[in-house]
CSV table of N, CA, C and O in Angstrom, one decimal:
chain,number,residue,atom,x,y,z
A,11,MET,N,-12.1,3.4,14.3
A,11,MET,CA,-11.3,2.7,13.2
A,11,MET,C,-12.4,1.9,12.3
A,11,MET,O,-13.2,1.4,12.9
A,12,ALA,N,-11.9,1.7,11.1
A,12,ALA,CA,-12.9,0.7,10.1
A,12,ALA,C,-12.0,-0.1,9.4
A,12,ALA,O,-11.3,0.2,8.3
A,13,TRP,N,-11.9,-1.3,10.2
A,13,TRP,CA,-10.9,-2.4,9.9
A,13,TRP,C,-11.7,-3.2,8.7
A,13,TRP,O,-13.0,-3.4,8.7
A,14,HIS,N,-11.1,-3.4,7.6
A,14,HIS,CA,-11.6,-4.0,6.5
A,14,HIS,C,-10.8,-5.4,6.1
A,14,HIS,O,-9.3,-5.2,6.1
A,15,LYS,N,-11.5,-6.6,6.2
A,15,LYS,CA,-10.5,-7.7,5.7
A,15,LYS,C,-10.0,-7.6,4.4
A,15,LYS,O,-11.0,-7.4,3.5
A,16,THR,N,-8.9,-8.0,4.0
A,16,THR,CA,-8.2,-7.9,2.5
A,16,THR,C,-8.0,-9.2,2.2
A,16,THR,O,-8.7,-9.9,1.2
A,17,PHE,N,-6.8,-9.9,2.5
A,17,PHE,CA,-6.3,-11.1,2.1
A,17,PHE,C,-5.9,-12.0,3.2
A,17,PHE,O,-5.5,-11.6,4.3
A,18,PRO,N,-6.0,-13.4,2.9
A,18,PRO,CA,-5.5,-14.3,3.8
A,18,PRO,C,-4.0,-13.7,3.9
A,18,PRO,O,-3.4,-13.8,2.9
A,19,LEU,N,-3.2,-14.2,5.1
A,19,LEU,CA,-1.9,-13.8,5.3
A,19,LEU,C,-1.1,-14.5,4.1
A,19,LEU,O,0.0,-14.1,3.6
A,20,ALA,N,-1.4,-15.7,3.9
A,20,ALA,CA,-0.7,-16.7,3.2
A,20,ALA,C,-0.5,-16.2,1.6
A,20,ALA,O,0.4,-16.6,0.8
A,21,GLU,N,-1.5,-15.2,1.1
A,21,GLU,CA,-1.6,-14.7,0.1
A,21,GLU,C,-0.5,-13.4,-0.4
A,21,GLU,O,-0.3,-12.8,-1.4
A,22,VAL,N,0.1,-13.2,0.6
A,22,VAL,CA,0.8,-12.0,0.6
A,22,VAL,C,2.5,-12.4,1.3
A,22,VAL,O,2.7,-12.5,2.3
A,23,PRO,N,3.2,-13.3,0.3
A,23,PRO,CA,4.4,-13.9,0.8
A,23,PRO,C,5.6,-12.9,1.0
A,23,PRO,O,5.4,-11.9,0.3
A,24,GLU,N,6.4,-13.4,1.9
A,24,GLU,CA,7.5,-12.6,2.3
A,24,GLU,C,8.3,-12.0,1.1
A,24,GLU,O,8.4,-12.7,0.0
A,25,GLY,N,8.4,-10.6,1.0
A,25,GLY,CA,9.0,-10.0,0.0
A,25,GLY,C,8.2,-9.7,-1.3
A,25,GLY,O,8.6,-9.4,-2.3
A,26,GLU,N,6.9,-9.9,-1.4
A,26,GLU,CA,6.0,-9.9,-2.4
A,26,GLU,C,5.0,-8.6,-2.1
A,26,GLU,O,4.7,-8.4,-1.2
A,27,MET,N,4.5,-7.9,-3.1
A,27,MET,CA,3.5,-6.9,-3.3
A,27,MET,C,2.4,-7.5,-3.7
A,27,MET,O,2.4,-8.2,-5.0
A,28,VAL,N,1.1,-7.2,-3.3
A,28,VAL,CA,-0.1,-7.5,-3.9
A,28,VAL,C,-1.1,-6.3,-3.8
A,28,VAL,O,-0.9,-5.4,-2.6
A,29,GLN,N,-1.7,-6.0,-4.9
A,29,GLN,CA,-2.7,-4.8,-5.0
A,29,GLN,C,-3.9,-5.1,-4.4
A,29,GLN,O,-4.7,-6.1,-4.8
A,30,TYR,N,-4.5,-4.2,-3.5
A,30,TYR,CA,-6.1,-4.5,-2.8
A,30,TYR,C,-6.8,-3.4,-3.7
A,30,TYR,O,-6.4,-2.2,-3.5
A,31,THR,N,-7.8,-3.7,-4.1
A,31,THR,CA,-8.8,-2.7,-4.9
A,31,THR,C,-10.1,-2.9,-4.4
A,31,THR,O,-11.0,-2.4,-5.1
A,32,GLY,N,-10.3,-3.2,-3.1
A,32,GLY,CA,-11.6,-3.4,-2.5
A,32,GLY,C,-12.1,-2.0,-2.0
A,32,GLY,O,-13.0,-1.9,-1.1
A,33,CYS,N,-11.3,-0.9,-2.4
A,33,CYS,CA,-11.8,0.3,-1.7
A,33,CYS,C,-11.7,1.4,-2.7
A,33,CYS,O,-11.3,1.1,-3.7
A,34,SER,N,-11.8,2.7,-2.4
A,34,SER,CA,-11.9,3.7,-3.6
A,34,SER,C,-10.6,4.0,-4.1
A,34,SER,O,-10.4,4.8,-5.2
A,35,GLU,N,-9.3,3.5,-3.3
A,35,GLU,CA,-8.0,3.9,-4.0
A,35,GLU,C,-7.3,2.5,-3.9
A,35,GLU,O,-7.6,1.9,-2.8
A,36,PRO,N,-6.5,2.1,-4.9
A,36,PRO,CA,-5.7,1.1,-4.9
A,36,PRO,C,-4.7,1.0,-3.6
A,36,PRO,O,-4.2,2.2,-3.4
A,37,ILE,N,-4.5,-0.1,-2.9
A,37,ILE,CA,-3.6,-0.2,-1.8
A,37,ILE,C,-2.4,-1.2,-2.1
A,37,ILE,O,-2.9,-2.4,-2.4
A,38,LEU,N,-1.3,-0.9,-1.9
A,38,LEU,CA,-0.2,-1.8,-1.9
A,38,LEU,C,0.0,-2.6,-0.7
A,38,LEU,O,0.1,-2.0,0.4
A,39,VAL,N,-0.1,-4.0,-0.5
A,39,VAL,CA,0.0,-4.6,0.8
A,39,VAL,C,1.4,-5.5,0.6
A,39,VAL,O,1.4,-6.2,-0.6
A,40,CYS,N,2.3,-5.5,1.3
A,40,CYS,CA,3.4,-6.4,1.3
A,40,CYS,C,3.9,-6.7,2.8
A,40,CYS,O,3.4,-6.5,3.7
A,41,GLN,N,4.6,-7.8,2.8
A,41,GLN,CA,5.2,-8.5,3.8
A,41,GLN,C,6.8,-8.4,3.7
A,41,GLN,O,7.5,-8.9,2.8
A,42,VAL,N,7.3,-7.8,4.7
A,42,VAL,CA,8.9,-7.5,4.8
A,42,VAL,C,9.3,-7.9,6.2
A,42,VAL,O,8.9,-7.4,7.2
A,43,SER,N,10.0,-8.9,6.5
A,43,SER,CA,10.7,-9.3,7.7
A,43,SER,C,9.7,-9.8,8.6
A,43,SER,O,9.8,-9.4,9.7
A,44,GLY,N,8.5,-10.4,7.9
A,44,GLY,CA,7.6,-11.1,8.8
A,44,GLY,C,6.3,-9.6,9.3
A,44,GLY,O,5.4,-10.1,9.9
A,45,THR,N,6.7,-8.7,8.8
A,45,THR,CA,5.7,-7.5,9.1
A,45,THR,C,4.9,-7.1,7.7
A,45,THR,O,5.7,-7.0,6.9
A,46,VAL,N,3.6,-7.0,7.9
A,46,VAL,CA,2.7,-6.7,6.8
A,46,VAL,C,2.5,-5.0,6.9
A,46,VAL,O,2.3,-4.6,7.8
A,47,TYR,N,2.9,-4.5,5.8
A,47,TYR,CA,2.6,-3.1,5.5
A,47,TYR,C,1.6,-2.7,4.3
A,47,TYR,O,1.4,-3.5,3.6
A,48,ALA,N,0.9,-1.5,4.7
A,48,ALA,CA,-0.1,-1.0,3.5
A,48,ALA,C,0.2,0.4,3.3
A,48,ALA,O,0.0,1.1,4.1
A,49,VAL,N,0.3,0.8,2.1
A,49,VAL,CA,0.5,2.0,1.5
A,49,VAL,C,-0.1,2.3,0.3
A,49,VAL,O,-0.6,1.3,-0.3
A,50,GLN,N,-0.6,3.3,0.0
A,50,GLN,CA,-1.3,3.7,-1.1
A,50,GLN,C,-0.5,3.3,-2.3
A,50,GLN,O,0.8,3.3,-2.4
A,51,ASP,N,-1.0,2.7,-3.4
A,51,ASP,CA,-0.4,2.1,-4.4
A,51,ASP,C,0.0,2.9,-5.6
A,51,ASP,O,0.8,2.6,-6.7
A,52,THR,N,-0.4,4.2,-5.5
A,52,THR,CA,-0.2,5.2,-6.7
A,52,THR,C,1.0,5.9,-6.4
A,52,THR,O,0.9,6.6,-5.2
A,53,CYS,N,1.9,6.0,-7.0
A,53,CYS,CA,3.1,6.9,-7.0
A,53,CYS,C,2.8,8.3,-6.8
A,53,CYS,O,1.9,8.8,-7.5
A,54,THR,N,3.3,9.0,-5.9
A,54,THR,CA,2.9,10.6,-5.7
A,54,THR,C,3.6,11.3,-6.7
A,54,THR,O,3.2,12.5,-6.9
A,55,HIS,N,4.6,10.9,-7.6
A,55,HIS,CA,5.2,11.7,-8.7
A,55,HIS,C,4.2,11.7,-9.9
A,55,HIS,O,4.2,12.6,-10.4
A,56,ASP,N,3.8,10.6,-10.0
A,56,ASP,CA,3.1,10.3,-11.5
A,56,ASP,C,2.1,9.3,-11.1
A,56,ASP,O,2.7,8.3,-10.4
A,57,THR,N,1.0,9.3,-11.8
A,57,THR,CA,0.0,8.2,-11.4
A,57,THR,C,0.1,6.8,-12.1
A,57,THR,O,-0.1,6.5,-13.2
A,58,TRP,N,0.9,6.1,-11.3
A,58,TRP,CA,1.4,4.7,-11.6
A,58,TRP,C,1.5,3.8,-10.6
A,58,TRP,O,1.7,4.1,-9.4
A,59,SER,N,1.0,2.7,-10.7
A,59,SER,CA,0.8,1.5,-9.9
A,59,SER,C,2.2,1.0,-9.3
A,59,SER,O,3.3,0.8,-10.0
A,60,LEU,N,2.4,1.3,-8.0
A,60,LEU,CA,4.2,0.8,-7.4
A,60,LEU,C,3.9,-0.7,-7.5
A,60,LEU,O,4.9,-1.3,-7.3
A,61,CYS,N,2.6,-1.4,-7.4
A,61,CYS,CA,2.9,-2.8,-7.5
A,61,CYS,C,3.4,-3.3,-9.0
A,61,CYS,O,3.8,-4.5,-8.9
A,62,ASP,N,3.6,-2.5,-9.8
A,62,ASP,CA,4.3,-2.6,-11.2
A,62,ASP,C,5.4,-2.5,-11.1
A,62,ASP,O,6.3,-2.8,-11.9
A,63,GLY,N,6.0,-2.0,-10.0
A,63,GLY,CA,7.4,-1.8,-9.7
A,63,GLY,C,8.2,-3.0,-9.1
A,63,GLY,O,8.1,-4.0,-9.0
A,64,TYR,N,9.1,-2.6,-8.0
A,64,TYR,CA,10.1,-3.6,-7.5
A,64,TYR,C,10.2,-3.3,-6.0
A,64,TYR,O,10.1,-1.9,-5.5
A,65,LEU,N,10.1,-4.3,-5.1
A,65,LEU,CA,10.4,-4.3,-3.7
A,65,LEU,C,11.7,-4.9,-3.5
A,65,LEU,O,12.0,-6.0,-3.7
A,66,GLU,N,12.5,-4.0,-2.7
A,66,GLU,CA,13.9,-4.6,-2.1
A,66,GLU,C,13.9,-4.1,-0.8
A,66,GLU,O,13.9,-3.0,-0.4
A,67,GLY,N,13.6,-5.1,0.1
A,67,GLY,CA,13.6,-4.8,1.6
A,67,GLY,C,12.5,-4.0,1.8
A,67,GLY,O,11.2,-4.3,1.4
A,68,HIS,N,12.7,-2.7,2.5
A,68,HIS,CA,11.4,-2.1,3.0
A,68,HIS,C,11.4,-1.1,1.7
A,68,HIS,O,10.3,-0.3,1.9
A,69,ILE,N,12.0,-1.0,0.7
A,69,ILE,CA,11.8,0.1,-0.2
A,69,ILE,C,11.1,-0.4,-1.7
A,69,ILE,O,11.7,-1.4,-2.1
A,70,VAL,N,10.1,0.2,-2.0
A,70,VAL,CA,9.5,0.1,-3.1
A,70,VAL,C,9.9,1.1,-4.2
A,70,VAL,O,9.9,2.4,-4.1
A,71,GLU,N,10.2,0.6,-5.4
A,71,GLU,CA,10.5,1.5,-6.6
A,71,GLU,C,9.7,1.4,-7.6
A,71,GLU,O,9.1,0.3,-8.1
A,72,CYS,N,9.1,2.6,-7.9
A,72,CYS,CA,8.1,3.0,-9.1
A,72,CYS,C,8.9,2.7,-10.4
A,72,CYS,O,10.1,2.9,-10.7
A,73,SER,N,8.2,1.7,-11.4
A,73,SER,CA,8.8,1.6,-12.4
A,73,SER,C,8.7,2.3,-13.6
A,73,SER,O,9.6,2.1,-14.5
A,74,LEU,N,8.1,3.5,-13.2
A,74,LEU,CA,7.9,4.5,-14.3
A,74,LEU,C,9.0,5.4,-14.4
A,74,LEU,O,9.8,5.8,-15.3
A,75,HIS,N,9.2,6.0,-13.1
A,75,HIS,CA,10.4,7.0,-13.2
A,75,HIS,C,11.4,6.8,-12.0
A,75,HIS,O,12.2,7.8,-11.6
A,76,MET,N,11.3,5.7,-11.4
A,76,MET,CA,12.4,5.2,-10.3
A,76,MET,C,12.4,6.0,-9.1
A,76,MET,O,13.2,5.8,-8.3
A,77,ALA,N,11.2,6.6,-8.6
A,77,ALA,CA,11.0,7.2,-7.4
A,77,ALA,C,11.0,5.9,-6.5
A,77,ALA,O,10.5,4.9,-6.7
A,78,LYS,N,11.4,6.2,-5.2
A,78,LYS,CA,11.5,5.2,-4.2
A,78,LYS,C,10.8,5.6,-2.8
A,78,LYS,O,10.9,6.8,-2.6
A,79,PHE,N,10.0,4.8,-2.2
A,79,PHE,CA,9.5,4.9,-1.0
A,79,PHE,C,9.8,3.8,0.1
A,79,PHE,O,10.0,2.7,-0.2
A,80,ASP,N,9.6,4.2,1.4
A,80,ASP,CA,9.8,3.5,2.5
A,80,ASP,C,8.7,2.8,2.8
A,80,ASP,O,7.7,3.6,3.2
A,81,VAL,N,8.2,1.5,2.8
A,81,VAL,CA,6.8,1.1,3.0
A,81,VAL,C,6.5,1.0,4.5
A,81,VAL,O,5.4,1.1,4.9
A,82,ARG,N,7.6,1.3,5.3
A,82,ARG,CA,7.2,1.4,6.8
A,82,ARG,C,6.5,2.7,7.2
A,82,ARG,O,5.7,2.8,7.9
A,83,ASN,N,6.9,3.7,6.4
A,83,ASN,CA,6.5,5.0,6.8
A,83,ASN,C,5.9,5.9,5.5
A,83,ASN,O,5.4,7.1,5.8
A,84,GLY,N,6.0,5.4,4.5
A,84,GLY,CA,5.8,6.1,3.2
A,84,GLY,C,6.5,7.2,2.8
A,84,GLY,O,6.5,7.6,1.6
A,85,GLU,N,7.8,7.3,3.5
A,85,GLU,CA,8.5,8.5,3.0
A,85,GLU,C,9.4,8.0,2.0
A,85,GLU,O,9.7,7.0,1.5
A,86,VAL,N,9.5,9.5,1.3
A,86,VAL,CA,10.6,9.2,0.0
A,86,VAL,C,11.7,9.0,0.1
A,86,VAL,O,12.4,9.7,1.0
A,87,THR,N,12.4,8.2,-0.8
A,87,THR,CA,13.8,7.8,-0.3
A,87,THR,C,14.8,8.1,-1.5
A,87,THR,O,15.9,8.0,-1.5
A,88,ALA,N,14.1,8.4,-2.7
A,88,ALA,CA,14.7,8.7,-4.1
A,88,ALA,C,13.8,9.6,-4.9
A,88,ALA,O,12.5,9.2,-5.0
A,89,LEU,N,14.3,10.6,-5.4
A,89,LEU,CA,13.6,11.5,-6.1
A,89,LEU,C,13.2,10.7,-7.8
A,89,LEU,O,13.9,9.6,-7.9
A,90,PRO,N,12.4,11.2,-8.4
A,90,PRO,CA,11.7,12.5,-8.4
A,90,PRO,C,10.3,12.7,-7.5
A,90,PRO,O,10.0,13.7,-7.8
A,91,ALA,N,10.1,11.7,-7.0
A,91,ALA,CA,8.8,12.0,-5.8
A,91,ALA,C,9.1,12.9,-4.7
A,91,ALA,O,10.6,13.0,-4.3
A,92,CYS,N,8.4,13.7,-4.6
A,92,CYS,CA,8.7,14.6,-3.3
A,92,CYS,C,7.5,14.3,-2.1
A,92,CYS,O,7.8,14.8,-1.1
A,93,LYS,N,6.7,14.0,-2.4
A,93,LYS,CA,5.3,13.6,-1.3
A,93,LYS,C,5.2,12.3,-0.9
A,93,LYS,O,5.4,11.3,-1.7
A,94,ALA,N,5.3,12.2,0.3
A,94,ALA,CA,5.3,10.7,1.0
A,94,ALA,C,4.0,9.9,0.6
A,94,ALA,O,2.9,10.7,0.2
A,95,LEU,N,3.9,8.6,0.6
A,95,LEU,CA,2.7,7.9,0.5
A,95,LEU,C,1.9,7.8,1.7
A,95,LEU,O,2.4,8.2,3.0
A,96,LYS,N,0.6,7.6,1.4
A,96,LYS,CA,-0.5,7.4,2.6
A,96,LYS,C,-0.1,6.0,3.2
A,96,LYS,O,0.0,5.0,2.2
A,97,VAL,N,0.0,5.9,4.3
A,97,VAL,CA,0.2,4.7,5.2
A,97,VAL,C,-1.1,4.3,5.7
A,97,VAL,O,-1.8,5.1,6.3
A,98,PHE,N,-1.5,3.2,5.9
A,98,PHE,CA,-2.6,2.7,6.2
A,98,PHE,C,-2.3,1.4,7.3
A,98,PHE,O,-1.3,0.7,7.3
A,99,PRO,N,-2.8,1.7,8.7
A,99,PRO,CA,-2.5,0.7,9.7
A,99,PRO,C,-3.2,-0.6,9.2
A,99,PRO,O,-4.1,-0.8,8.6
A,100,VAL,N,-2.4,-1.8,9.9
A,100,VAL,CA,-2.5,-3.2,9.5
A,100,VAL,C,-2.7,-3.8,10.8
A,100,VAL,O,-1.9,-3.6,11.8
A,101,LYS,N,-3.5,-4.8,10.7
A,101,LYS,CA,-3.6,-6.0,12.0
A,101,LYS,C,-3.8,-7.2,11.2
A,101,LYS,O,-4.4,-7.5,10.2
A,102,ILE,N,-3.4,-8.2,11.9
A,102,ILE,CA,-3.5,-9.9,11.5
A,102,ILE,C,-4.2,-10.1,12.6
A,102,ILE,O,-3.9,-10.2,13.7
A,103,GLU,N,-5.5,-11.1,12.2
A,103,GLU,CA,-6.2,-11.8,13.0
A,103,GLU,C,-6.6,-13.1,12.3
A,103,GLU,O,-7.1,-12.8,10.9
A,104,ASP,N,-6.5,-14.0,12.9
A,104,ASP,CA,-7.0,-15.5,12.5
A,104,ASP,C,-6.4,-15.6,10.9
A,104,ASP,O,-7.0,-16.0,10.3
A,105,GLU,N,-5.2,-15.3,10.9
A,105,GLU,CA,-4.2,-15.4,9.6
A,105,GLU,C,-4.9,-14.9,8.5
A,105,GLU,O,-4.7,-15.1,7.2
A,106,ASN,N,-5.6,-13.7,8.7
A,106,ASN,CA,-6.0,-12.6,7.8
A,106,ASN,C,-5.5,-11.2,8.0
A,106,ASN,O,-5.3,-10.9,9.1
A,107,ILE,N,-5.4,-10.7,6.8
A,107,ILE,CA,-4.7,-9.1,6.9
A,107,ILE,C,-6.2,-8.4,7.0
A,107,ILE,O,-7.0,-8.3,6.0
A,108,TYR,N,-6.1,-7.2,7.8
A,108,TYR,CA,-7.2,-6.2,8.1
A,108,TYR,C,-6.2,-4.9,7.8
A,108,TYR,O,-5.2,-4.7,8.3
A,109,ILE,N,-6.8,-4.0,7.0
A,109,ILE,CA,-6.5,-2.8,6.9
A,109,ILE,C,-7.4,-1.6,7.1
A,109,ILE,O,-8.5,-1.8,6.9
A,110,ASP,N,-6.9,-0.7,8.0
A,110,ASP,CA,-7.9,0.6,8.3
A,110,ASP,C,-7.8,1.5,7.3
A,110,ASP,O,-7.0,2.2,7.1
A,111,TYR,N,-9.1,1.7,6.7
A,111,TYR,CA,-9.3,2.9,5.6
A,111,TYR,C,-10.5,3.1,5.8
A,111,TYR,O,-11.4,2.6,6.0
A,112,GLN,N,-10.8,4.5,5.5
A,112,GLN,CA,-12.1,5.1,5.3
A,112,GLN,C,-12.5,5.5,3.9
A,112,GLN,O,-11.8,6.0,3.1
A,113,GLU,N,-13.7,4.9,3.5
A,113,GLU,CA,-14.2,5.2,2.4
A,113,GLU,C,-14.4,6.7,2.1
A,113,GLU,O,-15.3,7.4,3.0
A,114,GLU,N,-14.0,7.3,1.1
A,114,GLU,CA,-14.7,8.8,0.7
A,114,GLU,C,-16.0,8.8,0.4
A,114,GLU,O,-16.5,8.0,-0.3
A,115,LYS,N,-16.7,9.8,1.1
A,115,LYS,CA,-18.1,9.8,0.8
A,115,LYS,C,-18.4,10.7,-0.3
A,115,LYS,O,-17.8,11.9,-0.6
A,116,VAL,N,-19.2,10.5,-1.2
A,116,VAL,CA,-19.4,11.3,-2.4
A,116,VAL,C,-20.9,11.8,-2.2
A,116,VAL,O,-21.9,11.3,-1.9
A,117,THR,N,-21.1,13.3,-2.5
A,117,THR,CA,-22.1,14.0,-2.2
A,117,THR,C,-22.8,13.8,-3.7
A,117,THR,O,-22.3,14.0,-4.5
A,118,GLU,N,-24.1,13.8,-3.4
A,118,GLU,CA,-25.0,13.5,-4.5
A,118,GLU,C,-24.7,14.9,-5.4
A,118,GLU,O,-24.6,16.0,-5.0
A,119,GLY,N,-24.8,14.7,-6.7
A,119,GLY,CA,-24.4,15.8,-7.6
A,119,GLY,C,-22.8,16.0,-7.9
A,119,GLY,O,-22.6,17.0,-8.6
A,120,GLU,N,-22.1,15.4,-7.3
A,120,GLU,CA,-20.7,15.6,-7.4
A,120,GLU,C,-20.2,14.6,-8.7
A,120,GLU,O,-20.6,13.6,-8.9
């Protein structure tokens, strides 16, 4: 696993979404009922930031076409999206949020 320190826990208040941009793809980080979740921030229906949308309980809604996803498992809960979000493992250590993600390797010439 490749754990990366992202935010202090205090910077992700209950019921709020924060975008993490310290890797090759933006990640939505949120806290719901005391648990921190991390999913890809780009809607799978159309390339739009989910952090620009709405979080109600465990459901994030894209503000562009109203697709909805469950942040606990990335599953689609409302169309027009058909593909689930990528989910990233999260751990809390010393009041900091760590996310497990792998950076994509770019081959020279690509």
